[in-house]
Short mmCIF file of C-alpha atoms in Angstrom, two decimals:
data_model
loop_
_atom_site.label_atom_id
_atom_site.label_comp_id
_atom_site.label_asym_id
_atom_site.label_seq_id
_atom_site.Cartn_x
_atom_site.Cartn_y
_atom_site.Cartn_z
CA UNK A 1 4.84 25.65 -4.87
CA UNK A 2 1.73 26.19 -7.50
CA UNK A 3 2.58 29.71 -7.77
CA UNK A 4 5.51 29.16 -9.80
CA UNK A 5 3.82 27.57 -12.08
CA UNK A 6 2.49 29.05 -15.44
CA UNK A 7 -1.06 29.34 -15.51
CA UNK A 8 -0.73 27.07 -18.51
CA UNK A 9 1.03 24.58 -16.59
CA UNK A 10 -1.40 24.52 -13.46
CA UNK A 11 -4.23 23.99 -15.79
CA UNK A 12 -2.98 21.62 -17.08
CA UNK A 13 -1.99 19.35 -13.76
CA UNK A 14 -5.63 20.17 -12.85
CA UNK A 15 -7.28 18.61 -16.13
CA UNK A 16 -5.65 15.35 -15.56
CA UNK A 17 -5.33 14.99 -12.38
CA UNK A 18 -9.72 15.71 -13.23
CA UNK A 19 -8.86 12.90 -16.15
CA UNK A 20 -7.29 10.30 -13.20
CA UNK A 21 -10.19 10.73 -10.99
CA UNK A 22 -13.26 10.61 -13.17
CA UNK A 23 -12.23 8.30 -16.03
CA UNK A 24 -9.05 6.41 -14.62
CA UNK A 25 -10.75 6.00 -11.20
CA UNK A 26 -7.56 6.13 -9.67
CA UNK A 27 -6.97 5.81 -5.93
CA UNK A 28 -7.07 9.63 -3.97
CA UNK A 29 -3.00 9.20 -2.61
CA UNK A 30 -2.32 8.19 -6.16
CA UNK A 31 -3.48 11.53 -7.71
CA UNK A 32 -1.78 13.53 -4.76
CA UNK A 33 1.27 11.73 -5.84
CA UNK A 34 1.28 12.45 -9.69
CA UNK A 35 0.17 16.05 -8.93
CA UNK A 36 2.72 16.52 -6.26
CA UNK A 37 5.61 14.98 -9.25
CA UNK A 38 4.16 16.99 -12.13
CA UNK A 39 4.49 20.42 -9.94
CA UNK A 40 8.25 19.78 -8.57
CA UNK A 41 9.11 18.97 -12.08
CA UNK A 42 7.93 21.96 -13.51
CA UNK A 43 8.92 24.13 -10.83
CA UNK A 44 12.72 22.59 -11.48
CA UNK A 45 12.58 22.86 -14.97
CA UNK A 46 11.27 26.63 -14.44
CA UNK A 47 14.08 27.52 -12.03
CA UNK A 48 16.29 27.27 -15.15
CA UNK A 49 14.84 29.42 -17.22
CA UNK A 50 15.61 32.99 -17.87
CA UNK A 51 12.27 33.66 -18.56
CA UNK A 52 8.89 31.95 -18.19
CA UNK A 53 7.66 29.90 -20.13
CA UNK A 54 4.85 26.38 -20.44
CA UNK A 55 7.20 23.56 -19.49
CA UNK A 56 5.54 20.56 -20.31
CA UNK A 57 4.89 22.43 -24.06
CA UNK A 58 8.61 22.70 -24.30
CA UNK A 59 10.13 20.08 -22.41
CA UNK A 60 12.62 17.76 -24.08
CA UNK A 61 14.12 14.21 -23.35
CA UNK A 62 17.44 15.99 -22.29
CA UNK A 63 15.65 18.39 -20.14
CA UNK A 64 13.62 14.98 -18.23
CA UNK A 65 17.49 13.01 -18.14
CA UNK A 66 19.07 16.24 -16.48
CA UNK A 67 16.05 16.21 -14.10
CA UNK A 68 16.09 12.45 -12.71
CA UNK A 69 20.20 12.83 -12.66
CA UNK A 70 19.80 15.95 -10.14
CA UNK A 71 16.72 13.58 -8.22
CA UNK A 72 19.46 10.70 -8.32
CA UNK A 73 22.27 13.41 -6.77
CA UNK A 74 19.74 14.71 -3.85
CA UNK A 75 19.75 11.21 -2.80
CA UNK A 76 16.42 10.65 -3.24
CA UNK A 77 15.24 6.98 -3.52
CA UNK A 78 15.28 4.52 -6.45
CA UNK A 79 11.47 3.78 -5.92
CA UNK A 80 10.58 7.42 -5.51
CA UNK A 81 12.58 8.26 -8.51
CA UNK A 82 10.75 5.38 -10.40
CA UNK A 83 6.95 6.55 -9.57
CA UNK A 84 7.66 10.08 -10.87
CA UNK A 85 9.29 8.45 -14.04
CA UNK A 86 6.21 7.28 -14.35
CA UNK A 87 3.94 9.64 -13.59
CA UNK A 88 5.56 11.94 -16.20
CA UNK A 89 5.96 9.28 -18.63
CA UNK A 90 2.07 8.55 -18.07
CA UNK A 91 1.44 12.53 -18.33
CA UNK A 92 2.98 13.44 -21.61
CA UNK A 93 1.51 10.39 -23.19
CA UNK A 94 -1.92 11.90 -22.23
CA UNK A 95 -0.94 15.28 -23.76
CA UNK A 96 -0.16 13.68 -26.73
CA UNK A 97 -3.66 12.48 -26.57
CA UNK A 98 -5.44 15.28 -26.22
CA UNK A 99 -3.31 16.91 -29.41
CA UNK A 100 -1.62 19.11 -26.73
CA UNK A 101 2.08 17.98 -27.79
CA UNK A 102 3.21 15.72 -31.02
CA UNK A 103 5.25 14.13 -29.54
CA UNK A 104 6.07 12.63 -25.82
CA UNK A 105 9.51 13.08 -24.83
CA UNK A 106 9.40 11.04 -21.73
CA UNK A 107 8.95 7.53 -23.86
CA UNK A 108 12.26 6.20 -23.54
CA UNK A 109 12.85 8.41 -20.20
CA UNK A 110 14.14 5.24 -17.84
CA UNK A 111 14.81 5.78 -14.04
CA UNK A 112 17.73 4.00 -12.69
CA UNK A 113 16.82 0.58 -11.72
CA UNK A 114 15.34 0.34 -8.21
CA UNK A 115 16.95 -2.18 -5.36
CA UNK A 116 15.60 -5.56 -5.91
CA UNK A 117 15.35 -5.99 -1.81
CA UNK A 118 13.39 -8.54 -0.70
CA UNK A 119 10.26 -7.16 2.05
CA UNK A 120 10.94 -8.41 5.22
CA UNK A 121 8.69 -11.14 6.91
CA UNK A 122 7.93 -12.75 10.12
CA UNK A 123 8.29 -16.67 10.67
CA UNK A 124 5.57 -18.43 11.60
CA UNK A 125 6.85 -18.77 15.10
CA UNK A 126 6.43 -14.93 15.22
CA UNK A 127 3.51 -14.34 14.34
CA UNK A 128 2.55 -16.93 16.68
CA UNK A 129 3.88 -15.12 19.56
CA UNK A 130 2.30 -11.61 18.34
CA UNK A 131 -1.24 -13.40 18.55
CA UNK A 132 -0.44 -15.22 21.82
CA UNK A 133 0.47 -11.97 23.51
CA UNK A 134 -2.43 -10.44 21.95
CA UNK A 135 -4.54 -13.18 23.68
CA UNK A 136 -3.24 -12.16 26.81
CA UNK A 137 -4.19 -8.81 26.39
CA UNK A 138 -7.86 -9.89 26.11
CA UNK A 139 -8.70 -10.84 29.77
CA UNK A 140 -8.70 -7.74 31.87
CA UNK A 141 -5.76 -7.48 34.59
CA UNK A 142 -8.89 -8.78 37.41
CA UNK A 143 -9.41 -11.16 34.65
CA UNK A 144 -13.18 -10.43 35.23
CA UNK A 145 -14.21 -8.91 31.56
CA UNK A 146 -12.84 -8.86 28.01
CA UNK A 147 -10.56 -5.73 27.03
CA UNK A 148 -12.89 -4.63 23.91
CA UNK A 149 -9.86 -2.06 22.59
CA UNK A 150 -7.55 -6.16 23.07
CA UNK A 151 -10.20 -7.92 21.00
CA UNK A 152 -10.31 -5.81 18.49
CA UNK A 153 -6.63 -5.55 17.73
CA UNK A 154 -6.23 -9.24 18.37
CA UNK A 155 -9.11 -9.53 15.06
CA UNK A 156 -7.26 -6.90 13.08
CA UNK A 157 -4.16 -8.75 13.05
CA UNK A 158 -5.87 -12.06 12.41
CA UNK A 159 -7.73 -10.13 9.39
CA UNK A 160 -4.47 -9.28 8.46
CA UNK A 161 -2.50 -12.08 8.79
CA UNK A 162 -5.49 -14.26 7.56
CA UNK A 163 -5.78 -12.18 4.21
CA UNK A 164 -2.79 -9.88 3.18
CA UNK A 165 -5.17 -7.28 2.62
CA UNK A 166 -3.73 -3.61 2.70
CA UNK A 167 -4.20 -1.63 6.33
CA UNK A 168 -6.26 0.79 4.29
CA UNK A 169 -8.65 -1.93 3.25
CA UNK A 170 -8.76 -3.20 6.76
CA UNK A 171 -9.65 0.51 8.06
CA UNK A 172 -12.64 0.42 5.12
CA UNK A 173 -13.87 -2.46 5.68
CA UNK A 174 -18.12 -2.26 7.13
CA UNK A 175 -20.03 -4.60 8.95
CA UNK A 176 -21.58 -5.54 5.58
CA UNK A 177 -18.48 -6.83 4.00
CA UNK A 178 -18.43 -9.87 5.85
CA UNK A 179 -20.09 -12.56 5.12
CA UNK A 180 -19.88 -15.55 7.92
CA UNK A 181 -21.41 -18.24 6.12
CA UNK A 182 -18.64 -18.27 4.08
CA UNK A 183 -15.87 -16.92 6.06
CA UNK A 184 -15.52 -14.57 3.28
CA UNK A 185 -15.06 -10.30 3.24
CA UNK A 186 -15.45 -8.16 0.47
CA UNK A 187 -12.69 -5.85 0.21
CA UNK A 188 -12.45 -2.45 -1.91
CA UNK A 189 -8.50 -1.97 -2.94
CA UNK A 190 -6.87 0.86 -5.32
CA UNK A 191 -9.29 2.71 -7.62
CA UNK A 192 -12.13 1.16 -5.84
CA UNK A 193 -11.81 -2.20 -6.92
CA UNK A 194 -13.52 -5.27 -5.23
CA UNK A 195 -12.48 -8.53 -4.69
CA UNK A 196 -13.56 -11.37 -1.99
CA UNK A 197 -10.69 -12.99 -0.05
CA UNK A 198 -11.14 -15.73 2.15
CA UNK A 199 -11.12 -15.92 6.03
CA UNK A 200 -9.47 -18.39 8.28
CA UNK A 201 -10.89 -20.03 10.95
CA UNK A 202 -9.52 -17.93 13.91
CA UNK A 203 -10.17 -14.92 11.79
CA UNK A 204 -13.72 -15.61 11.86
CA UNK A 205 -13.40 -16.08 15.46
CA UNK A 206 -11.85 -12.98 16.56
CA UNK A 207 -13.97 -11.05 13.91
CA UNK A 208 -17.49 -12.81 15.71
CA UNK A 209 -16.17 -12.09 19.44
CA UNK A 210 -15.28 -8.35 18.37
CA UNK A 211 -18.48 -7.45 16.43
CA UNK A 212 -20.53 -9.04 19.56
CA UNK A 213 -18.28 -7.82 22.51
CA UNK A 214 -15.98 -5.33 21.79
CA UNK A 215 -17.52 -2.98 19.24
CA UNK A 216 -21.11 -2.61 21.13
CA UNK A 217 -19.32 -1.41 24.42
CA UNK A 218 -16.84 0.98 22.10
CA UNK A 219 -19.85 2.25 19.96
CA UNK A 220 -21.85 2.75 22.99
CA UNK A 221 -24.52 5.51 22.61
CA UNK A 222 -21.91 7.12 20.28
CA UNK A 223 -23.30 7.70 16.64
CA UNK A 224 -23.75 5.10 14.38
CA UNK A 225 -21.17 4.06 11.90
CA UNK A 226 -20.67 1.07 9.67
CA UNK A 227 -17.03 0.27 10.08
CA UNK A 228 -16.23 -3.09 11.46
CA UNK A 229 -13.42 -1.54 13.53
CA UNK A 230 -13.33 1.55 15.23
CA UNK A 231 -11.31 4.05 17.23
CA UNK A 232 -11.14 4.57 21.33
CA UNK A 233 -14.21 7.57 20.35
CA UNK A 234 -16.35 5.46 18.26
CA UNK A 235 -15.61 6.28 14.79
CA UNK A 236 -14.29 4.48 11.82
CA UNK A 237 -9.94 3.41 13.09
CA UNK A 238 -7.64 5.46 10.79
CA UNK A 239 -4.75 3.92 8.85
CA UNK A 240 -2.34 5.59 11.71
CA UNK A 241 -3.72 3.66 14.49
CA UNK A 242 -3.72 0.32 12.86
CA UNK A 243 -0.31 1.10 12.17
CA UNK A 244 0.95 1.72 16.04
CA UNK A 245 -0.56 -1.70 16.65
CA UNK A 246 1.05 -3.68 14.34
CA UNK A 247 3.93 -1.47 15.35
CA UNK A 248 4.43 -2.00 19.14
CA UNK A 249 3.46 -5.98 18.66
CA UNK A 250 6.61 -5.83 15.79
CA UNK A 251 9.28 -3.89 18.51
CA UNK A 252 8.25 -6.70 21.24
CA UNK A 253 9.06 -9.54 19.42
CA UNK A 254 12.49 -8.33 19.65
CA UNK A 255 14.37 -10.78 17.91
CA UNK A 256 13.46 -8.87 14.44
CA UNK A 257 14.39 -5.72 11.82
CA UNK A 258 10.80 -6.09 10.44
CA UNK A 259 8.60 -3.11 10.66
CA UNK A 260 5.67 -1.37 9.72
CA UNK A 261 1.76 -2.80 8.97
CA UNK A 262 2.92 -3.79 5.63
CA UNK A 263 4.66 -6.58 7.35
CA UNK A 264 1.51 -8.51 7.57
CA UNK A 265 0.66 -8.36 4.06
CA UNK A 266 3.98 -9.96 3.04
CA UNK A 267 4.10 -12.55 5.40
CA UNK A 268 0.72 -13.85 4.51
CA UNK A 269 1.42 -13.88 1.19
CA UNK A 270 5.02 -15.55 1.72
CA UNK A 271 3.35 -17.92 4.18
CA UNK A 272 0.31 -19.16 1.21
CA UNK A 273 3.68 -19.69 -1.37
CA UNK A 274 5.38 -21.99 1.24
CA UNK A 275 2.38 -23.73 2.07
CA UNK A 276 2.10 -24.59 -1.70
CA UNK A 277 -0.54 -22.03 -2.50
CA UNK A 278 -0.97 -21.56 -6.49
CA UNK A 279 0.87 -17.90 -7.64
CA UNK A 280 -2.52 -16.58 -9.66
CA UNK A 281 -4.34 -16.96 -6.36
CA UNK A 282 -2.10 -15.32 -3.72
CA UNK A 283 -2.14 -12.70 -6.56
CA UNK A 284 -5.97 -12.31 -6.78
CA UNK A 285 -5.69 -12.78 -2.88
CA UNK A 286 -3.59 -9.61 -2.88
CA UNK A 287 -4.90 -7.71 -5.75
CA UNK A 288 -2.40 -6.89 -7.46
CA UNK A 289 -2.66 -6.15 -11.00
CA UNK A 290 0.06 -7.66 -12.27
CA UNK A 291 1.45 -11.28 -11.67
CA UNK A 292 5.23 -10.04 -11.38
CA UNK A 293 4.39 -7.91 -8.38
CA UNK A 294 3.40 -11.14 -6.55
CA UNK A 295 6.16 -13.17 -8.43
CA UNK A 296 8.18 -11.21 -5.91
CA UNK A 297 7.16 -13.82 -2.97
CA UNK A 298 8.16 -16.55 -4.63
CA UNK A 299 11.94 -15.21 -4.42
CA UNK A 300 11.10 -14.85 -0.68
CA UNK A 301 10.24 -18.60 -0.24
CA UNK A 302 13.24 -19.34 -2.45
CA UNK A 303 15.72 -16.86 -0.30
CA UNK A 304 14.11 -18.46 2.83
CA UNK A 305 14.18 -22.17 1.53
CA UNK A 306 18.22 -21.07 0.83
CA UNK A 307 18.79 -20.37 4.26
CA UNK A 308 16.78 -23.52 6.00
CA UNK A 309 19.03 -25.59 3.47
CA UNK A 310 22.53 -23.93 4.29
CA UNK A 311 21.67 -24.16 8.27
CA UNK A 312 20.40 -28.00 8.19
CA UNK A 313 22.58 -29.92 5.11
CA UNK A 314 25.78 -31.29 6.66
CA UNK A 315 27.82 -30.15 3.59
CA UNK A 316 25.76 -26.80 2.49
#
């Protein structure tokens, strides 16, 4: 796709996407994103041209409009549309910056408002099943040892249920990021920032039994690594097996349209809100950067609360 790009163009995309990295510290997908939104729109934009010329030099409001409209037509989704509205507003304000452009024509560019869907979540009689089958899978079918590959999916989702951390935090996450005496981890999130979230109790104990059982007889004489949780060879889990995990314990509950790790993440943090857990903290808990990303919960509990009411008031 590059190579329809001006060479003004691609050197540009390369300078800030050098800009993200270095100074912004932004996360690796991130950067892959806004370089992968910044090439289809000038691509686009040059497909219309009768001859070549440095888009984002000569782009206009009109030209960005006509662009999202065609995105909108293709069907693509509101909160795909939305992140490369961003991206390019973020990208022409940093040309303005560097005295490339005088002006940024993507200021009042606004994508079409995205679905205000609430993220599914599990009850807590759910999630109480997925960790009771999980048990189960511990004990060998001679019931004579512990399955190491059950323990250590049986702590992941406790980690994950227990913290609302992301499932590429979980997959990061060393041996030296725990600290017991506390029952706290550290955890690095987007653009390698680190916060400390708490454990709970069976958390700590799935974590202990792991680290002790499991993970010795999984490492084996295999190199060394750090990672608390590792793969059937020995090495660090990737994101994708975390993910089929979470994903065959979701399809046997059965009785639910939730899916994917993410899941996890919002039911903990759903769970904390109903429990009476204060908003700043579920939102330092999560790390998110702003407070109206995790304000997004609280219409969960609300929706939830709603439905508890209509099913047990005799005249809801």
């Amino acid at each position: 796709m590059e190579s329809h790009l001006s060479s003004q163009d691609a050197a540009l995309i390369d300078e800030y996407c050098h800009y993200l990295e270095h100074q912004m510290n932004r996360a690796a997908h991130t950067i892959k994103s806004y370089r992968s939104d910044l090439i289809g729109l000038a691509t686009d934009l040059m497909a219309e041209q009768v001859e070549s010329i440095d888009v984002f030099r000569h782009v206009t409001l009109d030209d960005l409009r006509m662009w999202l409209a065609h995105l909108n037509r293709s069907g693509m989704s509101r909160t795909t549309i939305a992140r490369k509205t961003t991206a390019i507003r973020q990208f022409m304000s940093w040309l303005v910056r560097q005295d490339i452009r005088h002006d940024n024509p993507a200021a009042r560019l606004v994508a079409s408002k995205q679905s205000s869907r609430l993220p599914s979540t599990l009850t807590q009689s759910q999630i109480r099943q997925i960790l009771d089958t999980l048990h189960a899978r511990v004990l060998d079918q001679d019931e004579s040892e512990l399955n190491p590959i059950a323990l250590r999916d049986l702590a992941m989702v406790e980690v994950l249920y227990s913290t609302g951390i992301r499932v590429a935090e979980l997959a990061g996450l060393d041996i030296d990021d725990v600290d017991f005496s506390r029952a706290m981890i550290k955890v690095t999130g987007k653009g390698n920032k680190q916060r400390v979230v708490p454990l709970t109790t069976p958390a700590v104990k799935a974590l202990k039994t792991w680290l002790s059982i499991g993970r010795p007889s999984v490492i084996a004489d295999k190199p060394h690594t750090p990672a608390i949780f590792l793969g059937i060879r020995g090495g660090r889990i990737g994101v994708r097996q975390i993910r089929e995990v979470v994903n065959d314990m979701l399809q046997e509950l059965g009785d639910t349209s939730a899916s994917g790790v993410h899941v996890l993440r919002h039911t903990a943090a759903t769970h904390l809100l109903d429990g009476g857990a204060d908003l700043r903290s579920v939102q330092e808990l999560l790390g998110h950067e702003s407070l109206q990303t995790t304000q997004l919960y609280t219409h969960v509990s609300i929706e939830r609360l709603r439905q508890g009411y209509k099913q047990a008031h005799p005249r809801a």
